[in-house]
XYZ file of C-alpha atoms in Angstrom:
727
model
C -38.008 -69.532 -48.767
C -38.230 -68.599 -45.165
C -38.443 -72.091 -43.845
C -35.359 -73.090 -46.075
C -33.362 -70.175 -44.502
C -34.378 -71.237 -40.942
C -33.198 -74.947 -41.658
C -29.946 -73.691 -43.218
C -29.396 -71.205 -40.500
C -29.868 -73.674 -37.730
C -27.378 -76.087 -39.342
C -24.731 -73.395 -39.997
C -24.894 -71.663 -36.414
C -23.300 -74.269 -34.298
C -20.222 -74.047 -36.071
C -19.735 -70.167 -35.259
C -20.969 -70.497 -31.400
C -18.645 -70.335 -28.534
C -17.690 -73.504 -26.775
C -20.218 -72.750 -23.875
C -23.258 -74.447 -24.912
C -25.428 -72.456 -22.353
C -25.421 -69.585 -25.172
C -26.632 -71.725 -27.998
C -30.318 -71.794 -27.153
C -30.590 -68.033 -26.889
C -28.612 -67.471 -30.151
C -30.785 -70.213 -31.856
C -33.853 -68.638 -30.706
C -32.495 -65.130 -32.050
C -31.864 -66.646 -35.325
C -35.202 -68.115 -35.650
C -36.857 -64.578 -34.692
C -34.642 -63.250 -37.560
C -36.270 -65.228 -40.310
C -39.739 -64.964 -38.796
C -42.332 -62.412 -39.718
C -42.581 -61.044 -36.058
C -41.268 -57.473 -35.705
C -41.543 -57.237 -31.925
C -38.472 -57.741 -30.025
C -38.406 -61.172 -28.270
C -38.951 -61.221 -24.788
C -37.281 -60.703 -22.073
C -34.639 -58.952 -24.060
C -33.825 -54.970 -24.255
C -31.990 -53.837 -27.040
C -28.779 -53.508 -24.848
C -29.150 -57.083 -23.323
C -29.790 -58.535 -26.760
C -26.655 -57.159 -28.022
C -24.504 -58.072 -24.911
C -25.762 -61.687 -25.189
C -25.313 -62.197 -28.854
C -22.005 -61.139 -28.659
C -21.349 -63.452 -25.700
C -22.913 -66.391 -27.832
C -21.032 -65.901 -31.193
C -18.017 -63.630 -32.241
C -19.507 -60.437 -33.562
C -23.087 -61.334 -32.573
C -23.940 -57.969 -31.209
C -23.203 -56.313 -34.565
C -25.497 -58.980 -36.409
C -27.926 -58.253 -33.735
C -27.835 -54.727 -34.659
C -28.265 -55.615 -38.617
C -31.385 -57.885 -37.804
C -33.100 -55.065 -35.605
C -32.320 -52.514 -38.526
C -33.657 -54.728 -41.205
C -36.776 -55.191 -38.982
C -37.291 -51.218 -38.461
C -35.891 -50.921 -35.027
C -33.628 -48.231 -35.829
C -33.176 -46.540 -32.471
C -32.522 -50.279 -31.153
C -30.020 -50.964 -33.893
C -28.195 -47.792 -33.066
C -27.715 -49.210 -29.276
C -26.545 -52.629 -30.524
C -24.266 -51.029 -33.093
C -22.780 -48.883 -30.349
C -22.528 -51.947 -28.043
C -20.675 -53.904 -30.918
C -18.534 -50.878 -31.838
C -16.971 -50.449 -28.279
C -17.369 -54.179 -27.073
C -17.235 -56.768 -29.960
C -14.325 -59.115 -29.876
C -14.053 -58.953 -33.551
C -12.214 -55.880 -35.067
C -14.376 -56.427 -38.369
C -17.412 -56.250 -36.375
C -16.260 -52.995 -34.646
C -15.372 -51.402 -37.796
C -18.649 -52.337 -39.433
C -20.509 -51.115 -36.625
C -18.636 -47.718 -36.836
C -19.760 -47.390 -40.526
C -23.338 -48.391 -39.674
C -23.697 -45.642 -36.679
C -22.094 -42.828 -39.236
C -24.925 -44.110 -41.883
C -27.605 -43.920 -39.216
C -26.433 -40.419 -38.209
C -26.335 -39.184 -41.801
C -29.985 -40.279 -42.293
C -31.031 -38.824 -39.096
C -29.191 -35.405 -39.794
C -27.869 -35.807 -36.328
C -24.119 -36.180 -36.127
C -23.953 -35.623 -32.306
C -24.420 -39.334 -32.430
C -21.017 -39.950 -33.429
C -19.296 -37.297 -31.261
C -18.302 -39.722 -28.833
C -16.429 -41.640 -31.312
C -14.845 -38.551 -32.761
C -13.648 -37.455 -29.402
C -12.042 -41.122 -28.906
C -10.285 -40.976 -32.401
C -12.161 -44.124 -33.339
C -13.291 -42.648 -36.731
C -9.967 -41.263 -37.992
C -9.004 -43.866 -40.688
C -8.455 -43.328 -44.364
C -11.041 -46.005 -45.210
C -13.698 -43.638 -43.312
C -13.512 -40.858 -46.072
C -16.639 -41.922 -47.661
C -18.526 -42.407 -44.732
C -17.289 -39.213 -43.036
C -18.257 -37.152 -46.127
C -21.859 -36.429 -44.938
C -20.499 -35.565 -41.248
C -17.849 -33.063 -42.986
C -20.722 -31.609 -45.151
C -23.114 -31.127 -42.113
C -20.285 -29.283 -40.118
C -19.456 -27.215 -43.243
C -22.990 -25.992 -43.602
C -23.367 -25.212 -40.089
C -20.146 -23.788 -39.257
C -19.241 -26.279 -36.472
C -17.139 -29.231 -36.221
C -14.310 -31.010 -34.132
C -10.906 -29.175 -34.793
C -8.714 -32.104 -33.956
C -10.589 -34.456 -35.970
C -10.655 -32.194 -39.072
C -6.840 -31.416 -38.672
C -6.157 -35.241 -38.577
C -8.203 -36.022 -41.564
C -6.730 -33.121 -43.433
C -3.349 -34.188 -42.956
C -3.882 -37.226 -44.889
C -4.646 -35.199 -48.159
C -7.317 -37.066 -50.140
C -8.528 -36.124 -53.673
C -12.145 -36.628 -52.640
C -15.291 -34.805 -51.946
C -14.840 -35.613 -48.380
C -11.623 -33.685 -48.217
C -13.292 -30.509 -49.730
C -16.123 -30.619 -47.212
C -13.637 -30.991 -44.263
C -11.575 -28.147 -45.610
C -14.727 -26.145 -45.715
C -15.713 -27.094 -42.086
C -12.206 -26.526 -40.765
C -12.167 -23.056 -42.364
C -15.462 -22.197 -40.648
C -13.681 -22.430 -37.489
C -11.264 -19.612 -38.189
C -12.068 -16.064 -37.904
C -9.891 -14.296 -40.375
C -10.482 -14.370 -44.046
C -6.792 -15.008 -44.714
C -6.763 -18.084 -42.650
C -10.023 -19.320 -44.129
C -8.648 -18.753 -47.638
C -5.593 -20.875 -46.958
C -8.054 -24.006 -46.554
C -9.815 -23.075 -49.785
C -6.593 -22.694 -51.722
C -5.260 -26.042 -50.405
C -8.487 -27.881 -51.920
C -7.383 -26.487 -55.298
C -4.029 -28.062 -54.895
C -5.372 -31.419 -53.444
C -8.524 -32.379 -54.979
C -9.147 -32.463 -58.812
C -12.005 -30.289 -60.397
C -14.227 -33.032 -61.060
C -14.268 -34.256 -57.374
C -15.124 -30.711 -56.108
C -18.755 -30.352 -54.954
C -20.523 -27.614 -56.778
C -21.567 -25.816 -53.537
C -17.796 -25.504 -52.767
C -17.818 -22.302 -54.741
C -20.525 -20.838 -52.478
C -17.964 -20.944 -49.523
C -15.197 -19.913 -51.578
C -15.899 -17.191 -54.146
C -13.247 -17.315 -56.430
C -14.296 -13.999 -58.354
C -13.573 -12.189 -54.851
C -9.974 -12.501 -55.488
C -8.254 -10.127 -57.618
C -7.834 -11.498 -61.155
C -4.229 -10.055 -61.276
C -3.206 -12.372 -58.133
C -1.856 -15.929 -58.919
C -4.673 -17.360 -56.496
C -7.316 -15.312 -58.547
C -6.225 -16.982 -61.736
C -5.957 -20.303 -60.282
C -9.280 -20.188 -58.699
C -11.127 -18.955 -61.904
C -9.220 -21.799 -64.027
C -10.621 -24.473 -61.482
C -13.995 -22.933 -61.492
C -14.269 -22.736 -65.271
C -12.983 -26.373 -65.441
C -15.770 -27.391 -63.171
C -18.313 -25.488 -65.181
C -16.914 -27.335 -68.173
C -16.080 -24.052 -69.894
C -12.604 -25.235 -71.141
C -11.836 -22.235 -73.436
C -11.839 -19.925 -70.274
C -10.249 -22.561 -68.007
C -7.211 -23.115 -70.386
C -6.980 -19.238 -70.804
C -6.791 -18.901 -67.002
C -4.403 -21.914 -66.328
C -1.801 -20.546 -68.985
C -2.142 -17.113 -67.255
C -1.551 -18.769 -63.997
C 1.349 -20.631 -65.189
C 2.848 -17.616 -66.530
C 3.160 -15.912 -62.983
C 5.774 -18.308 -61.582
C 3.243 -20.118 -59.573
C 3.237 -23.278 -57.331
C 2.056 -26.462 -59.020
C 0.823 -29.777 -57.664
C -0.167 -33.129 -59.402
C -3.882 -32.240 -59.243
C -3.643 -28.652 -60.728
C -1.390 -30.291 -63.531
C -3.822 -33.008 -64.169
C -6.785 -30.527 -64.295
C -4.774 -28.272 -66.738
C -4.103 -31.239 -69.066
C -7.592 -32.335 -68.791
C -8.961 -28.982 -69.696
C -6.750 -28.544 -72.810
C -7.672 -32.126 -73.812
C -11.345 -31.408 -73.772
C -10.621 -27.984 -75.238
C -9.791 -29.871 -78.308
C -6.596 -28.086 -79.393
C -4.571 -31.173 -78.980
C -1.400 -30.128 -80.812
C -1.371 -26.771 -79.404
C -1.744 -28.226 -75.864
C 1.278 -31.057 -76.436
C 3.498 -28.286 -77.614
C 2.691 -25.957 -74.656
C 3.239 -28.939 -72.013
C 6.545 -29.893 -73.707
C 7.859 -26.370 -73.550
C 6.770 -25.928 -69.788
C 8.567 -29.101 -68.830
C 11.759 -27.225 -69.208
C 10.881 -24.625 -66.866
C 8.849 -26.359 -64.046
C 11.622 -28.859 -63.322
C 9.635 -30.447 -60.010
C 6.850 -31.736 -62.292
C 8.888 -32.122 -65.548
C 7.927 -35.862 -65.943
C 4.178 -35.047 -65.357
C 4.184 -32.455 -67.959
C 6.180 -34.839 -70.470
C 3.536 -37.323 -69.768
C 0.647 -34.989 -70.657
C 2.553 -33.604 -73.796
C 3.044 -37.104 -74.953
C -0.622 -38.218 -74.492
C -1.626 -34.859 -76.251
C 0.567 -35.754 -79.221
C -0.999 -39.369 -79.366
C -4.476 -38.089 -79.178
C -3.777 -35.343 -82.026
C -2.648 -38.172 -84.274
C 1.067 -37.640 -83.943
C 2.289 -41.169 -82.776
C 5.830 -40.399 -83.858
C 6.104 -37.124 -81.588
C 4.529 -39.121 -78.828
C 7.039 -41.822 -79.097
C 9.910 -39.364 -78.908
C 8.891 -37.934 -75.764
C 8.025 -41.442 -73.969
C 11.520 -42.657 -75.589
C 13.072 -39.950 -73.616
C 10.944 -40.500 -70.381
C 12.011 -44.227 -70.453
C 15.670 -43.621 -71.351
C 15.745 -41.366 -68.238
C 14.352 -43.826 -66.002
C 16.635 -46.604 -67.236
C 19.707 -44.487 -66.756
C 18.910 -44.200 -62.864
C 20.200 -46.615 -60.384
C 17.619 -49.762 -60.001
C 16.339 -48.501 -56.710
C 15.699 -45.011 -58.074
C 13.445 -46.096 -60.857
C 9.799 -45.743 -60.842
C 8.403 -48.909 -62.370
C 4.922 -47.305 -62.801
C 6.614 -44.620 -64.988
C 8.430 -47.439 -66.724
C 5.530 -49.614 -67.482
C 3.351 -46.465 -68.577
C 5.949 -45.704 -71.063
C 6.419 -49.101 -72.406
C 2.644 -49.147 -73.079
C 2.579 -45.975 -74.869
C 5.695 -46.869 -77.010
C 3.836 -50.163 -77.868
C 0.390 -48.621 -78.760
C 2.072 -45.759 -80.755
C 4.313 -48.267 -82.769
C 1.026 -50.136 -83.685
C -0.272 -46.915 -85.322
C 2.976 -46.344 -87.158
C 4.060 -50.039 -88.750
C 4.610 -53.502 -88.160
C 8.221 -52.897 -88.309
C 7.907 -50.229 -85.561
C 6.422 -52.680 -83.202
C 9.057 -55.268 -83.755
C 11.690 -52.534 -83.058
C 9.884 -51.418 -79.974
C 9.535 -54.895 -78.571
C 13.215 -55.916 -79.393
C 14.228 -52.746 -77.668
C 12.091 -53.255 -74.217
C 13.551 -56.732 -74.115
C 17.155 -55.619 -74.614
C 16.789 -53.190 -71.910
C 15.095 -55.616 -69.665
C 11.931 -53.770 -69.407
C 10.053 -57.022 -70.710
C 11.216 -60.342 -69.408
C 13.996 -61.954 -71.395
C 15.854 -65.209 -72.109
C 18.445 -64.075 -69.381
C 15.792 -64.236 -66.646
C 15.940 -60.287 -66.219
C 13.179 -57.950 -66.724
C 10.097 -56.295 -65.052
C 6.937 -57.210 -66.923
C 5.055 -59.678 -68.976
C 3.099 -58.776 -71.861
C 0.015 -58.217 -69.585
C 1.090 -54.571 -69.768
C 0.045 -54.502 -73.420
C -3.435 -55.885 -72.965
C -5.566 -55.449 -74.705
C -3.763 -53.674 -77.393
C -1.551 -56.756 -78.003
C -4.914 -58.912 -78.416
C -6.061 -56.404 -80.884
C -2.913 -56.728 -82.792
C -2.749 -60.151 -82.926
C -6.471 -60.218 -84.471
C -5.235 -57.746 -87.178
C -2.370 -60.087 -88.115
C -4.930 -62.684 -88.475
C -7.273 -60.755 -90.638
C -4.485 -59.693 -92.863
C -3.285 -63.389 -93.064
C 0.197 -62.409 -91.691
C 0.837 -65.740 -90.731
C 4.648 -65.746 -90.307
C 4.267 -62.467 -88.551
C 2.655 -64.158 -85.743
C 5.320 -66.600 -85.507
C 8.015 -63.560 -85.559
C 5.768 -62.014 -82.791
C 6.030 -65.177 -80.561
C 9.636 -65.488 -81.250
C 10.260 -61.932 -80.070
C 8.042 -62.146 -77.209
C 8.616 -65.803 -76.117
C 10.143 -65.283 -72.549
C 7.936 -62.221 -71.741
C 4.378 -63.555 -72.871
C 1.909 -63.778 -70.118
C -0.228 -66.975 -69.727
C -3.118 -65.565 -71.400
C -1.132 -64.239 -74.446
C 0.835 -67.243 -74.655
C -2.492 -69.361 -74.901
C -3.941 -67.002 -77.566
C -0.795 -66.515 -79.850
C 0.203 -70.445 -79.599
C -3.316 -71.642 -80.364
C -3.721 -69.251 -83.379
C -0.261 -70.221 -84.767
C -1.153 -73.920 -84.458
C -4.638 -73.423 -86.215
C -3.215 -71.436 -88.907
C -0.623 -74.328 -89.792
C -3.624 -76.637 -89.345
C -5.398 -74.888 -91.946
C -2.373 -75.111 -94.268
C -2.002 -71.358 -94.138
C 1.883 -72.033 -93.202
C 4.305 -74.549 -92.421
C 5.685 -75.212 -88.933
C 8.479 -77.584 -88.185
C 7.393 -80.772 -86.065
C 9.609 -79.638 -83.304
C 8.087 -76.109 -83.221
C 4.584 -77.274 -83.462
C 5.420 -79.787 -80.518
C 6.694 -76.938 -78.478
C 3.623 -74.559 -79.112
C 1.395 -77.242 -78.055
C 3.196 -77.592 -74.779
C 3.062 -73.934 -74.369
C -0.660 -73.864 -75.012
C -1.274 -76.772 -72.459
C 0.776 -75.045 -69.863
C -0.818 -71.471 -70.564
C -4.405 -72.790 -70.782
C -4.010 -74.314 -67.017
C -3.326 -71.095 -65.508
C -6.250 -69.491 -63.350
C -5.891 -66.188 -65.164
C -6.452 -67.566 -68.609
C -10.071 -67.933 -69.753
C -11.350 -71.622 -69.740
C -11.986 -71.494 -73.441
C -8.556 -72.163 -74.029
C -8.277 -74.958 -71.567
C -10.870 -76.639 -73.764
C -9.013 -76.141 -76.775
C -5.665 -77.517 -75.300
C -7.462 -80.453 -73.496
C -10.540 -81.537 -75.631
C -10.459 -84.925 -74.355
C -10.124 -84.035 -70.664
C -12.829 -83.459 -68.324
C -13.558 -79.680 -68.649
C -13.826 -79.531 -64.752
C -10.212 -80.157 -64.439
C -9.683 -76.304 -65.159
C -11.255 -75.587 -61.715
C -10.328 -78.242 -59.603
C -6.850 -78.837 -60.749
C -4.907 -75.976 -58.971
C -3.176 -75.997 -55.821
C -4.004 -73.191 -53.144
C -1.925 -71.723 -50.452
C -4.444 -69.267 -49.332
C -5.095 -70.936 -46.035
C -2.041 -69.280 -45.040
C -3.231 -65.949 -45.752
C -6.521 -66.281 -43.840
C -7.423 -63.598 -41.329
C -8.950 -65.408 -38.412
C -11.074 -62.081 -37.476
C -12.821 -61.785 -40.875
C -13.142 -65.534 -41.037
C -15.158 -65.429 -37.747
C -17.127 -62.542 -38.772
C -18.264 -64.331 -41.881
C -18.951 -67.484 -40.111
C -21.280 -65.716 -37.771
C -23.010 -63.905 -40.670
C -23.720 -67.466 -42.264
C -25.769 -68.119 -39.235
C -28.532 -65.505 -40.207
C -30.944 -65.326 -43.006
C -29.793 -63.120 -46.084
C -29.220 -59.632 -44.303
C -29.211 -56.717 -46.848
C -25.437 -56.002 -46.548
C -24.209 -59.631 -46.710
C -22.933 -59.038 -50.433
C -21.077 -56.037 -49.358
C -19.429 -57.775 -46.444
C -18.326 -60.810 -48.520
C -17.190 -58.367 -51.397
C -14.889 -56.507 -48.845
C -13.593 -59.439 -46.920
C -13.159 -62.354 -49.475
C -9.467 -61.987 -49.850
C -9.001 -62.322 -46.045
C -11.575 -65.327 -45.628
C -10.710 -69.074 -45.802
C -12.027 -70.967 -48.804
C -14.225 -73.077 -46.959
C -16.199 -70.116 -45.574
C -16.266 -68.303 -48.968
C -17.717 -71.433 -50.510
C -20.625 -71.491 -47.822
C -21.084 -67.808 -48.722
C -21.239 -68.550 -52.386
C -24.004 -71.215 -51.662
C -25.775 -68.692 -49.457
C -25.814 -66.228 -52.178
C -26.881 -68.818 -54.722
C -29.644 -70.124 -52.596
C -31.125 -66.780 -52.191
C -31.209 -66.099 -56.063
C -27.976 -64.025 -56.172
C -26.496 -66.070 -58.845
C -24.473 -63.019 -60.198
C -22.704 -62.468 -57.044
C -22.100 -66.199 -56.088
C -20.359 -66.875 -59.354
C -18.381 -63.796 -59.531
C -17.289 -64.679 -55.812
C -16.148 -68.139 -56.905
C -14.419 -66.832 -60.032
C -12.491 -64.328 -57.822
C -11.435 -67.264 -55.674
C -10.415 -69.143 -58.597
C -8.502 -66.265 -59.904
C -6.733 -66.129 -56.666
C -5.238 -69.766 -57.380
C -7.467 -71.627 -55.200
C -8.928 -74.773 -56.232
C -12.619 -75.332 -56.311
C -14.403 -78.617 -55.484
C -16.334 -80.484 -57.976
C -19.804 -79.909 -56.015
C -18.976 -76.147 -56.045
C -18.484 -75.967 -59.827
C -21.366 -77.903 -60.482
C -23.983 -76.472 -58.216
C -22.737 -72.937 -57.780
C -20.661 -72.010 -60.838
C -22.886 -73.543 -63.303
C -26.287 -73.523 -61.914
C -29.696 -74.044 -63.663
C -32.399 -71.656 -62.326
C -35.612 -71.402 -64.450
C -35.071 -74.988 -65.632
C -38.554 -75.795 -66.232
C -39.356 -72.756 -68.576
C -35.886 -72.880 -70.332
C -36.340 -76.789 -71.118
C -39.833 -76.307 -72.366
C -38.580 -73.282 -74.718
C -35.336 -74.983 -75.727
C -37.520 -78.084 -76.725
C -40.163 -75.988 -78.615
C -37.560 -74.240 -80.553
C -35.207 -77.277 -81.055
C -32.165 -75.646 -79.446
C -29.811 -77.528 -76.994
C -30.616 -76.547 -73.620
C -26.849 -76.359 -72.712
C -26.484 -73.575 -75.364
C -29.406 -71.675 -73.876
C -27.850 -71.973 -70.650
C -24.506 -71.101 -71.723
C -25.727 -67.736 -73.230
C -28.014 -66.886 -70.172
C -25.141 -67.362 -67.991
C -22.922 -65.007 -69.910
C -25.605 -62.534 -70.724
C -27.053 -61.988 -67.364
C -25.594 -64.356 -64.704
C -29.253 -65.318 -64.081
C -30.253 -61.767 -62.819
C -33.658 -61.208 -64.466
C -33.723 -57.558 -63.469
C -30.441 -56.603 -65.145
C -30.193 -54.072 -68.063
C -27.195 -52.972 -69.979
C -26.122 -49.534 -70.604
C -27.030 -50.013 -74.306
C -30.511 -51.139 -73.386
C -30.458 -54.859 -73.439
C -32.777 -56.341 -70.813
C -33.265 -59.410 -68.869
C -31.813 -62.707 -68.665
C -30.961 -63.228 -72.325
C -30.396 -59.386 -72.806
C -32.666 -58.603 -75.482
C -33.043 -55.327 -77.106
C -36.384 -54.074 -77.001
C -36.902 -53.570 -80.783
C -35.379 -56.946 -81.357
C -37.669 -58.480 -78.774
C -40.898 -56.726 -80.060
C -40.118 -58.104 -83.665
C -39.486 -61.469 -82.253
C -42.653 -61.455 -80.177
C -44.850 -60.595 -83.162
C -43.242 -63.391 -85.192
C -44.106 -66.151 -82.441
C -47.641 -64.596 -81.660
C -46.793 -63.980 -78.019
C -48.699 -61.159 -76.122
C -46.808 -58.060 -74.961
C -44.929 -58.627 -71.733
C -42.076 -57.460 -69.212
C -38.668 -58.348 -70.486
C -37.615 -58.504 -66.983
C -39.863 -61.413 -66.415
C -38.111 -64.735 -66.732
C -40.656 -66.637 -68.666
C -41.311 -63.908 -71.329
C -37.654 -63.038 -71.696
C -36.553 -66.836 -72.200
C -39.384 -67.463 -74.551
C -38.513 -64.567 -76.751
C -34.450 -65.112 -76.366
C -34.758 -68.657 -77.298
C -36.884 -68.171 -80.303
C -34.647 -65.472 -81.551
C -31.577 -67.628 -81.135
C -33.160 -70.409 -82.904
C -33.965 -68.141 -85.635
C -30.454 -67.059 -85.966
C -29.237 -70.774 -85.931
C -31.528 -71.585 -88.594
C -30.308 -68.662 -90.799
C -26.640 -68.856 -89.982
C -26.529 -72.566 -89.642
C -23.507 -72.840 -87.135
C -24.320 -71.912 -83.712
C -21.109 -70.017 -83.138
C -22.078 -67.638 -86.048
C -25.588 -67.457 -84.361
C -24.055 -66.316 -81.230
C -21.848 -63.774 -82.916
C -25.231 -62.297 -84.521
C -26.834 -62.263 -81.323
C -24.394 -60.239 -79.748
C -23.012 -57.850 -82.776
C -26.190 -57.882 -84.903
C -27.051 -59.829 -88.302
C -25.650 -57.140 -90.396
C -22.225 -57.102 -88.880
C -22.232 -60.938 -88.910
C -23.046 -60.771 -92.733
C -19.984 -58.438 -93.292
C -17.748 -60.719 -91.180
C -18.751 -63.709 -92.776
C -17.981 -62.197 -96.354
C -14.864 -60.611 -95.117
C -13.157 -63.650 -93.446
C -14.965 -66.438 -95.093
C -11.704 -68.342 -96.118
C -10.818 -68.629 -92.448
C -11.813 -71.846 -90.131
C -14.344 -71.035 -87.503
C -11.831 -70.872 -84.424
C -9.685 -68.610 -86.364
C -12.564 -66.533 -87.677
C -13.529 -65.810 -83.932
C -10.088 -64.642 -83.179
C -10.093 -62.329 -86.287
C -13.283 -60.347 -85.494
C -12.467 -56.861 -85.135
C -14.674 -56.236 -82.155
C -13.000 -57.327 -78.977
C -16.067 -57.703 -77.038
C -17.484 -59.949 -79.477
C -14.385 -62.168 -79.410
C -14.362 -62.356 -75.737
C -18.173 -62.956 -75.919
C -18.042 -66.012 -78.081
C -15.139 -67.407 -75.951
C -17.421 -66.944 -73.042
C -20.770 -68.486 -74.293
C -18.844 -71.416 -76.070
C -17.017 -72.273 -72.812
C -20.131 -72.082 -70.606
C -22.279 -74.104 -72.977
C -19.560 -76.868 -73.031
C -19.643 -76.928 -69.239
C -23.268 -77.248 -69.183
C -23.094 -79.822 -71.906
C -20.608 -81.836 -69.889
C -22.086 -81.464 -66.284
C -25.677 -81.995 -67.274
C -25.570 -84.239 -70.341
C -22.008 -86.014 -69.944
C -21.123 -84.713 -73.334
C -17.673 -84.872 -74.538
C -15.868 -81.534 -74.997
C -14.568 -82.530 -78.329
C -18.063 -83.431 -79.763
C -19.585 -80.237 -78.229
C -17.034 -78.075 -79.773
C -17.593 -79.454 -83.015
C -21.441 -79.063 -82.756
C -21.046 -75.533 -81.812
C -18.125 -74.430 -84.200
C -17.962 -77.087 -86.828
C -14.484 -77.660 -85.944
C -12.573 -80.786 -84.669
C -10.234 -79.041 -82.388
C -7.956 -81.989 -82.216
C -7.295 -81.887 -85.981
C -7.303 -78.097 -86.045
C -4.522 -77.781 -83.342
C -2.952 -81.252 -83.918
C -3.184 -81.859 -80.185
C -3.364 -85.573 -80.685
C -6.271 -85.857 -78.306
C -4.327 -84.775 -75.421
């Protein structure tokens, strides 16, 4: 692998070097040393001369010299090189990342004198540094020291974070009088939510030292008990504080609401906040918001709706430039979500009202939002209509939302209506059916719509057109500085922070550089990061090239193992890869929150049962060969039991018992409608993903036709099911 990286690095570095070819040889030598096993600094360099010469050779070179030194254990040398990069690099990106690295080293050393120079020169004052400065502030807080100017500048930005707490404690330590110290502690209560306050805060600010009869004594006790998860006392002290004509802040009100919600007395809390809203005019919206939420959680959707209706009506009564679109969006979501709990007619009334008021896009061209603001509740609502066979209600829903449907909801709703008509569950006029097919085709081509719907809409087209058919304007938004930084990064072997750099910079970097970054990730075995990066690029509207899609979006690692097991179990290899890609993105060490393990995400109990059935010796589920052997065998057993691969996949995800229930409950639905009817959102999406990936693997590696593969997996001729006429 080192030889591969050496060859790749040498090939890439020349595109990153300065025009002065006299620097190419030293840079090439350094890249060679970076991928070698040697830990000794190459002669005749010192750490400083190395940083200087690498910066002259390539943009940001000093930073990467430091990163390589750190990777090889030269911590002190890395600090020297990072310092040079922070002060001298021609790339702002390199200077910024170098400062982060310096703070990290200072934190690990426990010696923040290292960063004093940058503090004095105001180089570290930045909102983005709040996380990196946290350890610095904590050290100052515990030692009673710190830079007054730096702390004042940071505190003026008012962050709801633990960094702000430590900065306030450190700043308080610089004051002599208790009253001045207290002002900083009280400021924390107004600025930082209780769940972001470190437990040690209370060692500095002793809440019980303040008289319980004072406003701040009550408030500090309320926040303390909320932090300690004693919500009974927290609510009690918050209510006593509220009765003293106190000052409020958004953070205090949120903590008060959160304490009431976790206290469990939801109706009582809703009534309390609703009444309080009339006396605290500066925060009446926040209080009404919390009252409406608590009504909803208490099982009173009508009461919640009444409050949100008042909020929305007030916003819409304002002049357009005075309205808060975030509040309008939240109110619209709650009105819709509450209506679902009331009745179908209530839903249609709300949608009609939101369209009439130009909250949703309308036929007139007005409106603020698409139906994306209702996701995923609208998806679930459509699924309920399918389960309850309310076919004409789906048509009514489409008609009500025609001009506000987001592409993904347009694809979902048009496809299920066409399928219902194709199954003779209802009649559609030829003109309306034709219109829906056009809606499906247009929506399915959008980069934000899952490729599953593209495959339904265009079963006779090359499925790769989904990725390659987009136009891109991203080049116009490329940041040359970030572009140059990643170009230089690509010259080196896989450095530990490469994934972090790509993740933070990808929206500022040109597609060609990102393709190279994805290839680097994939070659190093980081398939998950490579696929996610390319998916993000595609979601931004960028066209992917055919080689990128084939090699990087749908790779085939572990192919010898998977081929052997698939053949042994008579399972199509493309199905194994479709499942494996969506289960783990080819990351053997991945474990889910539910306990599923490895490439094919097997639950230990299921895996152990299957292992015994096939006579395999016990092994490690994070080992690729062992996991693939058991996972493929289990998948084959499910296919044998449930016949249709799609049903087997549903059982693989949700369990055979659930599948038996669903097959019994929705047995009269054709397979693709059955998928959309499933009551578990995760399983619906899982099936779309695995079916789509399987089709792509079948097309790329076997040359199989989308329509044929869909039929094999789902038992459905999609052209007949949707009347797409083979388009």
